[in-house]
Short mmCIF file of C-alpha atoms in Angstrom, two decimals:
data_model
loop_
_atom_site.label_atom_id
_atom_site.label_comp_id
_atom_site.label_asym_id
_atom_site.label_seq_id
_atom_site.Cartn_x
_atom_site.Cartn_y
_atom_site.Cartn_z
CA UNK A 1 0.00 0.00 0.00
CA UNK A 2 1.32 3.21 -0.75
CA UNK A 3 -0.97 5.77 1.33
CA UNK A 4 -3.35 4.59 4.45
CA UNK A 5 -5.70 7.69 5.23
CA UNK A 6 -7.05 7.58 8.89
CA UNK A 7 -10.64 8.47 9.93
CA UNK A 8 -14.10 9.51 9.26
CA UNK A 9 -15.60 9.31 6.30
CA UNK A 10 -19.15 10.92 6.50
CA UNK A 11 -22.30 10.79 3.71
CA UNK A 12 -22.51 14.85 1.92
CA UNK A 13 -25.58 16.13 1.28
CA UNK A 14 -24.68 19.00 -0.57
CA UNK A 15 -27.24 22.08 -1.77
CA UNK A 16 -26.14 22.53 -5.21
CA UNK A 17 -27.32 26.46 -5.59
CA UNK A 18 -28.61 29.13 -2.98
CA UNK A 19 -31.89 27.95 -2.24
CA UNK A 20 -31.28 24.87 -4.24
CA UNK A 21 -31.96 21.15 -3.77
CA UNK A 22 -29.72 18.95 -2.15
CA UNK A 23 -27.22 16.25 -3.81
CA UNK A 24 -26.00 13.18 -2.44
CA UNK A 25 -22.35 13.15 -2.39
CA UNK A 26 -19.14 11.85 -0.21
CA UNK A 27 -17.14 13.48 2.21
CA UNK A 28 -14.86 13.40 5.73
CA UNK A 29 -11.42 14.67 5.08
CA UNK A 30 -9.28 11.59 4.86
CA UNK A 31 -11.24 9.73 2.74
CA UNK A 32 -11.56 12.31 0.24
CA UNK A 33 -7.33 12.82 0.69
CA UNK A 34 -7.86 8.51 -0.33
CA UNK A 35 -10.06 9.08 -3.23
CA UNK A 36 -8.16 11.83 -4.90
CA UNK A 37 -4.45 9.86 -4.28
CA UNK A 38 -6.29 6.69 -6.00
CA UNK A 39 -7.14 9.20 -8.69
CA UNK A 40 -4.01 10.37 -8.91
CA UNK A 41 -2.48 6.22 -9.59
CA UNK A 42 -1.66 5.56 -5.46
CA UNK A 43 -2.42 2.56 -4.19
CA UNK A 44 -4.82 4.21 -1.30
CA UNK A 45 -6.40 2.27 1.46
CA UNK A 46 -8.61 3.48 4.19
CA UNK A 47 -8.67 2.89 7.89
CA UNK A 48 -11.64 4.03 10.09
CA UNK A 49 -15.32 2.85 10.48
CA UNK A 50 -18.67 2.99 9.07
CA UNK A 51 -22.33 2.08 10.52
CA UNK A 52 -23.95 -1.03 9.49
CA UNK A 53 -26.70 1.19 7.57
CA UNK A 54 -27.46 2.37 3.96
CA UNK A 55 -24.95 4.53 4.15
CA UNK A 56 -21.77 2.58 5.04
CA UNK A 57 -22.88 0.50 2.32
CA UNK A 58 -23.15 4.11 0.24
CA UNK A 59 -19.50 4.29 1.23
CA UNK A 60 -18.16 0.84 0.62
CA UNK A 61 -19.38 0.66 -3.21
CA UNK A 62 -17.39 3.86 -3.21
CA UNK A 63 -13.94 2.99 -2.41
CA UNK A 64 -14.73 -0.34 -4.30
CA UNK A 65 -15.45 2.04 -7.75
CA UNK A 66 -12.22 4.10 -6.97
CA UNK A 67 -10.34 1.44 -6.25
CA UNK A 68 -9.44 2.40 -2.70
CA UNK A 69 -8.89 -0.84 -0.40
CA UNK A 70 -11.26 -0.74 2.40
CA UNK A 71 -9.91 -3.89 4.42
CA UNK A 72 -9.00 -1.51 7.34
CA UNK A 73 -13.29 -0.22 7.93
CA UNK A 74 -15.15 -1.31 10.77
CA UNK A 75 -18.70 -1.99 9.94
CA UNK A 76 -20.73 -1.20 13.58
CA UNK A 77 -23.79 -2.06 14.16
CA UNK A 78 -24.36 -0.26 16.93
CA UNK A 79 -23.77 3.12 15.68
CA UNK A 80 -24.41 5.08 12.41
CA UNK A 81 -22.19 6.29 9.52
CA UNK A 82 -22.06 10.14 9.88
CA UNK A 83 -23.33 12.63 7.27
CA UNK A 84 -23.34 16.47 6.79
CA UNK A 85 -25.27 19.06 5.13
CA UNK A 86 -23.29 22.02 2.70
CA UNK A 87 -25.30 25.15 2.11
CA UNK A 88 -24.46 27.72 -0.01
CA UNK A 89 -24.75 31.93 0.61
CA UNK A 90 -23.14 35.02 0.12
CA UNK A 91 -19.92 33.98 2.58
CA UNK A 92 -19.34 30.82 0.78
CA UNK A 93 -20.38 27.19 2.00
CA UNK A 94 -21.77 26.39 5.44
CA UNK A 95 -21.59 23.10 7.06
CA UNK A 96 -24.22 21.60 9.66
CA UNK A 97 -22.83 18.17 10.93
CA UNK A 98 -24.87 15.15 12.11
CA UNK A 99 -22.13 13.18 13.78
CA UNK A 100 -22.79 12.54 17.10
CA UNK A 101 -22.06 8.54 18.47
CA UNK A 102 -21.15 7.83 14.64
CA UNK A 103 -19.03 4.51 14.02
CA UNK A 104 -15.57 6.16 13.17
CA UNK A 105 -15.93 8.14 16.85
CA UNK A 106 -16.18 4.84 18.45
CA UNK A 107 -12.77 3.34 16.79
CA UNK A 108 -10.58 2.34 19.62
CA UNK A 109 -6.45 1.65 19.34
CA UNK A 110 -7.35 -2.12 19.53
CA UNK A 111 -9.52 -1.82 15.95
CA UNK A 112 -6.64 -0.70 14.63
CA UNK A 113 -5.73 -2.82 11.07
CA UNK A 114 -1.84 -3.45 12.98
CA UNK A 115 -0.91 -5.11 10.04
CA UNK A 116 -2.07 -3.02 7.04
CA UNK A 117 -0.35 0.02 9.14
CA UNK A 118 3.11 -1.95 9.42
CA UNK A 119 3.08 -2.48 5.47
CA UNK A 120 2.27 1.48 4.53
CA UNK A 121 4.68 4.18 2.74
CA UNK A 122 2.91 6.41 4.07
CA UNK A 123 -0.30 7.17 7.17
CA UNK A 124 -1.97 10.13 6.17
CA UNK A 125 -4.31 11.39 9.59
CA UNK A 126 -6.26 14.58 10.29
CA UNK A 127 -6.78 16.90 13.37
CA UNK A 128 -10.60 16.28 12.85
CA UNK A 129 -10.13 12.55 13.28
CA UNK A 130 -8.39 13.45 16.54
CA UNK A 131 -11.44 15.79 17.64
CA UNK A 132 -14.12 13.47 17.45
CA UNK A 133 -13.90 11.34 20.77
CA UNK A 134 -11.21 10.73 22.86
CA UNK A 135 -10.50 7.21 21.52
CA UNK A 136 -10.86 8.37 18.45
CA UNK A 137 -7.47 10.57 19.43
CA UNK A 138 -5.85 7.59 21.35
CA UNK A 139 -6.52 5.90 18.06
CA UNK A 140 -4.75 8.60 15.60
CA UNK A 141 -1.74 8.48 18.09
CA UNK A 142 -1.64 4.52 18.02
CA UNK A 143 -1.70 4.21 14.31
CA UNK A 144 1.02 6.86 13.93
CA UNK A 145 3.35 4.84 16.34
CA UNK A 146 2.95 1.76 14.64
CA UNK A 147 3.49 3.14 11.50
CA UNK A 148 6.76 5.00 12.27
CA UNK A 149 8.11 2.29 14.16
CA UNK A 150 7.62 0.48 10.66
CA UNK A 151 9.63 2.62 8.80
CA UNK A 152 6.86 4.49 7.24
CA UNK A 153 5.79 8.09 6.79
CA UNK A 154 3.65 10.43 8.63
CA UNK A 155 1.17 12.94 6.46
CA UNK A 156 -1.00 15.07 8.83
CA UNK A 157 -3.67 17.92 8.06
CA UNK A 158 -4.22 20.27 10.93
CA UNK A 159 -8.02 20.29 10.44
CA UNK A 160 -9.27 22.58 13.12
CA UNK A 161 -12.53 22.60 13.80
CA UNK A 162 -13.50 23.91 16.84
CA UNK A 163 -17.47 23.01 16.88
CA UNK A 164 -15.56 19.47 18.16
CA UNK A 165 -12.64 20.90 20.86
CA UNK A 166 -11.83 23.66 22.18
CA UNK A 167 -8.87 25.64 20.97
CA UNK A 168 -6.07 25.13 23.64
CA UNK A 169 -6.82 21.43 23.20
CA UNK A 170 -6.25 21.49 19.84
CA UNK A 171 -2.85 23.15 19.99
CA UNK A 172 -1.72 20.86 22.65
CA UNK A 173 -2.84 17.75 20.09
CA UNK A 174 -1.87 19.45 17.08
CA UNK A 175 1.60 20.42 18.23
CA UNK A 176 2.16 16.94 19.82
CA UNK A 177 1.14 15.12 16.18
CA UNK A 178 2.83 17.95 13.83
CA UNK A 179 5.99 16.76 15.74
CA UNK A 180 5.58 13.15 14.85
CA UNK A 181 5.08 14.31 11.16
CA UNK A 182 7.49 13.96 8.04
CA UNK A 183 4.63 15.57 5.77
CA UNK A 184 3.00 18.55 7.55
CA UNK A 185 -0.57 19.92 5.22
CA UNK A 186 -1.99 23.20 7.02
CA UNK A 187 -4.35 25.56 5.99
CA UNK A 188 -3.37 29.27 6.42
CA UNK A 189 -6.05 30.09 8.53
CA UNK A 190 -6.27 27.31 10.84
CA UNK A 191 -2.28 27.71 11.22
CA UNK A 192 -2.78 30.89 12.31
CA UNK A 193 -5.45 30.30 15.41
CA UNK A 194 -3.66 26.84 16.52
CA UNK A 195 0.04 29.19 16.22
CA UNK A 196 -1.21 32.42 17.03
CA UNK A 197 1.43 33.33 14.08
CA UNK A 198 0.52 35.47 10.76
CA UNK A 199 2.93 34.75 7.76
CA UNK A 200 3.22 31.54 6.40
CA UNK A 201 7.36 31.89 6.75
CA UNK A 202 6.89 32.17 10.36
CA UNK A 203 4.25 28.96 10.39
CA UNK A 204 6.13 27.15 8.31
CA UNK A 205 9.63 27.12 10.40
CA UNK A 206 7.38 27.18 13.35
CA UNK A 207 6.44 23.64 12.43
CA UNK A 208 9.97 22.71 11.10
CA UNK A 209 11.28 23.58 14.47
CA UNK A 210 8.36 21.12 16.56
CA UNK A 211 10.28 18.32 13.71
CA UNK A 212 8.15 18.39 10.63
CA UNK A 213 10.32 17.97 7.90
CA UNK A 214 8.33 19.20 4.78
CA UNK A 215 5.51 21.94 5.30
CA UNK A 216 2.97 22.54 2.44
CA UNK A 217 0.81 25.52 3.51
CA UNK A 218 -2.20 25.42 1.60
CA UNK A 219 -3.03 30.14 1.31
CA UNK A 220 -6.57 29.43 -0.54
CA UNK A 221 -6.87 31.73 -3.62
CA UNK A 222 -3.41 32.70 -3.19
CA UNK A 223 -1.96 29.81 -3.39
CA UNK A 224 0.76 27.61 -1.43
CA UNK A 225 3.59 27.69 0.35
CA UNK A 226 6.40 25.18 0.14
CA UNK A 227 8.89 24.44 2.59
CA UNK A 228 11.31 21.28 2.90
CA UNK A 229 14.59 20.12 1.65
CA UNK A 230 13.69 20.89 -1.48
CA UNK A 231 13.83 24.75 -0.70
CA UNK A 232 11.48 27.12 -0.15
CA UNK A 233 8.58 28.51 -2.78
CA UNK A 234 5.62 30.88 -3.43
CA UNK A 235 3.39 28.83 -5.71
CA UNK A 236 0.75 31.11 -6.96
CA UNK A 237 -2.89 29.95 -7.70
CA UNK A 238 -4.13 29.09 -10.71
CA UNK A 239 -7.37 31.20 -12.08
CA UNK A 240 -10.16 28.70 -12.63
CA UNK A 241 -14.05 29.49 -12.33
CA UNK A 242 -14.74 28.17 -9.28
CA UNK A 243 -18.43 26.86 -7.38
CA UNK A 244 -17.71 24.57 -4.56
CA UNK A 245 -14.48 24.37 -2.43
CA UNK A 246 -16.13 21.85 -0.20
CA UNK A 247 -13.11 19.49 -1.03
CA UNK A 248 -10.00 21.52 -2.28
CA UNK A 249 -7.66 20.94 0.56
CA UNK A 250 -8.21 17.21 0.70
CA UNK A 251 -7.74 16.98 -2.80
CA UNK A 252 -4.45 18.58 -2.65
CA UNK A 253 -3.73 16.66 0.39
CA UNK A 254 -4.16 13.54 -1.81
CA UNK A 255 -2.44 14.81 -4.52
CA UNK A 256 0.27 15.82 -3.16
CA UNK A 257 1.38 12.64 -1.25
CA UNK A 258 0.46 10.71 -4.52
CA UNK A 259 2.88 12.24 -6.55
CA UNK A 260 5.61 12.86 -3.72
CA UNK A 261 5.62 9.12 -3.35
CA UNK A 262 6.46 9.36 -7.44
CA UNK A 263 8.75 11.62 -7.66
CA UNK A 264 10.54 11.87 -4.33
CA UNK A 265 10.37 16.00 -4.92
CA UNK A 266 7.72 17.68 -2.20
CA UNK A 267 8.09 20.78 -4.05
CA UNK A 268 7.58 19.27 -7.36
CA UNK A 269 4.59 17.65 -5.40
CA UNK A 270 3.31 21.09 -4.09
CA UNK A 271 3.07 22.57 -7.85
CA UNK A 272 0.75 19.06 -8.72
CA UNK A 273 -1.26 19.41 -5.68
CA UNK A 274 -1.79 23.24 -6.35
CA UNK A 275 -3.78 22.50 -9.65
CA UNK A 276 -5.67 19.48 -8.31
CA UNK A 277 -6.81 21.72 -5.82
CA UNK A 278 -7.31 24.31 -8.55
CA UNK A 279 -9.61 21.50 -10.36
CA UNK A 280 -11.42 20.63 -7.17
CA UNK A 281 -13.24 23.83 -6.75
CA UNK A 282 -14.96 24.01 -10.19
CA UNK A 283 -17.54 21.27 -9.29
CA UNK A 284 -19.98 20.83 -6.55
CA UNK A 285 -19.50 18.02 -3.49
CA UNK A 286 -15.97 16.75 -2.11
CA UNK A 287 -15.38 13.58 -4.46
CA UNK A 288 -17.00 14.13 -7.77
CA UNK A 289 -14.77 17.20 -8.98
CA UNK A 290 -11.50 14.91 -7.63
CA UNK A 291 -9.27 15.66 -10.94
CA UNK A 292 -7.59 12.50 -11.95
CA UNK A 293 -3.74 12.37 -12.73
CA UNK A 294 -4.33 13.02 -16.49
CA UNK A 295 -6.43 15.93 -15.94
CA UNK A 296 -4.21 17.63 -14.03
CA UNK A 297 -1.65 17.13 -16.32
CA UNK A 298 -3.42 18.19 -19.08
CA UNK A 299 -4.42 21.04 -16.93
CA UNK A 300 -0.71 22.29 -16.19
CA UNK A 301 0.86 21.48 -19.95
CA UNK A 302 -2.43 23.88 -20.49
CA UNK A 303 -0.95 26.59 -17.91
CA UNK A 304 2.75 26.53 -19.33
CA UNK A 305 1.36 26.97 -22.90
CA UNK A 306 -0.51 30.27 -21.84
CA UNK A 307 2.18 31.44 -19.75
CA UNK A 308 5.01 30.78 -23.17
#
């Protein structure tokens, strides 16, 4: 396996104008970050848990159509499959959550696939799969442990949201697991509340300094920033006509590590994650835009040309 993502996936309902009606779709960070690395030609698997209901089945003819190995999901009986509602407005996309008790906040360390974990390049978690439940947290931290002590990498998304924990919490988790991490994927804003920092050079070496060895700083329209042994880079956005950006940081996530594990290059990585991403927004839901590999390099040979 080349990439194991970590944690909840949850059933998107998804309003697909102002006012609109709603679409069925698929979302919950990590499992999006699987979908778009199978999409991008990873060998993805997913660890976590889904209820014994229509909609773990939903989820399970999912990864089977994408090609994502779902050997590592719980089914529970006892407990439901999460899902969420997106609404659209003026300030962008809203999210109302229905995941109280659901199946991935019951996983425990001892659920843990040991085995799958000890054969992975690389364990890609989230700080959202570490707010859920307690065990859910104990859970994140066991799989990272077994993983490193396997040799493997570490991806991690700092995720905050803070409907789940409160904020010092967070930072206390957040700095603990960014330490652990080879591959550290931030968003600008939520690096800014869990670092109470402002540019992205002073988040990035904050994190290098806590041990994370390459730091892709996702900016939103303007872009990312790079930082790792590769050197250090600006990579501006690309213009596209955007509608939805339920998914756009789990699509670079997914992107990125796919074609890090590749190429070896995390900044060469950054510049292919930074178009998925790009091609993420211009649909509506968190999995059906995913770009696959081709598109994206279709998309950048597309890019070059205008910019020659």
């Amino acid at each position: 396996m080349d990439i194991l993502c970590l944690g909840e996936p949850m059933i998107e309902f998804n309003q697909s104008a102002p006012g609109g009606a709603y679409l069925q779709g698929f979302g919950g960070d990590t499992s999006n970050a699987a979908v778009a690395a199978a999409r991008q030609g990873a060998a993805a698997g997913y660890v976590g848990a889904t209820g014994a209901d229509v909609f773990g089945d939903l989820f399970h003819d999912l990864w089977a159509r994408e090609g994502v190995d779902d050997a590592g999901v719980l089914r529970m009986a006892q407990a439901p499959t999460g899902i969420y509602f997106v609404t659209h407005g003026p300030e962008g996309h809203v999210f109302s959550y229905r995941r109280s008790g659901s199946a991935a906040s019951l996983m425990r360390p001892d659920d843990l696939p040991f085995e799958l974990l000890r054969e992975t390049r690389v364990l890609h978690v989230s700080a959202i799969s570490q707010a859920i439940s307690e065990s859910a947290c104990d859970t994140v931290f066991a799989a990272i442990e077994e993983v490193r002590e396997a040799g493997g990498l570490i991806s991690y998304d700092t995720n905050l949201r803070l409907a789940l924990w409160p904020l010092p919490r967070a930072r206390a988790v957040v700095e603990a697991t960014a330490a652990m991490a080879d591959i550290l994927l931030p968003g600008l804003d939520d690096a800014r509340l869990l670092t109470g920092l402002e540019t992205a050079e002073e988040i990035a070496a904050h994190y290098h300094a806590l041990g994370a060895k390459r730091v892709a700083l996702t900016l939103g329209a303007e872009g990312v920033h790079y930082s790792g042994p590769e050197g250090r880079e600006r990579i501006a956005s690309h213009k596209v006509e955007a509608v939805d950006a339920t998914g756009a940081g789990d699509a670079f996530d997914g992107a990125f590590l796919a074609e890090f594990l590749r190429s070896g290059d995390g900044l060469a990585a950054a510049h292919h994650a930074n178009a998925a991403a790009a091609l993420a927004v211009c649909g509506y839901g968190a999995v059906a835009p995913l770009p696959h590999r081709a598109d994206v390099l279709a998309f950048l040979a597309k890019q070059e040309r205008r910019g020659a």
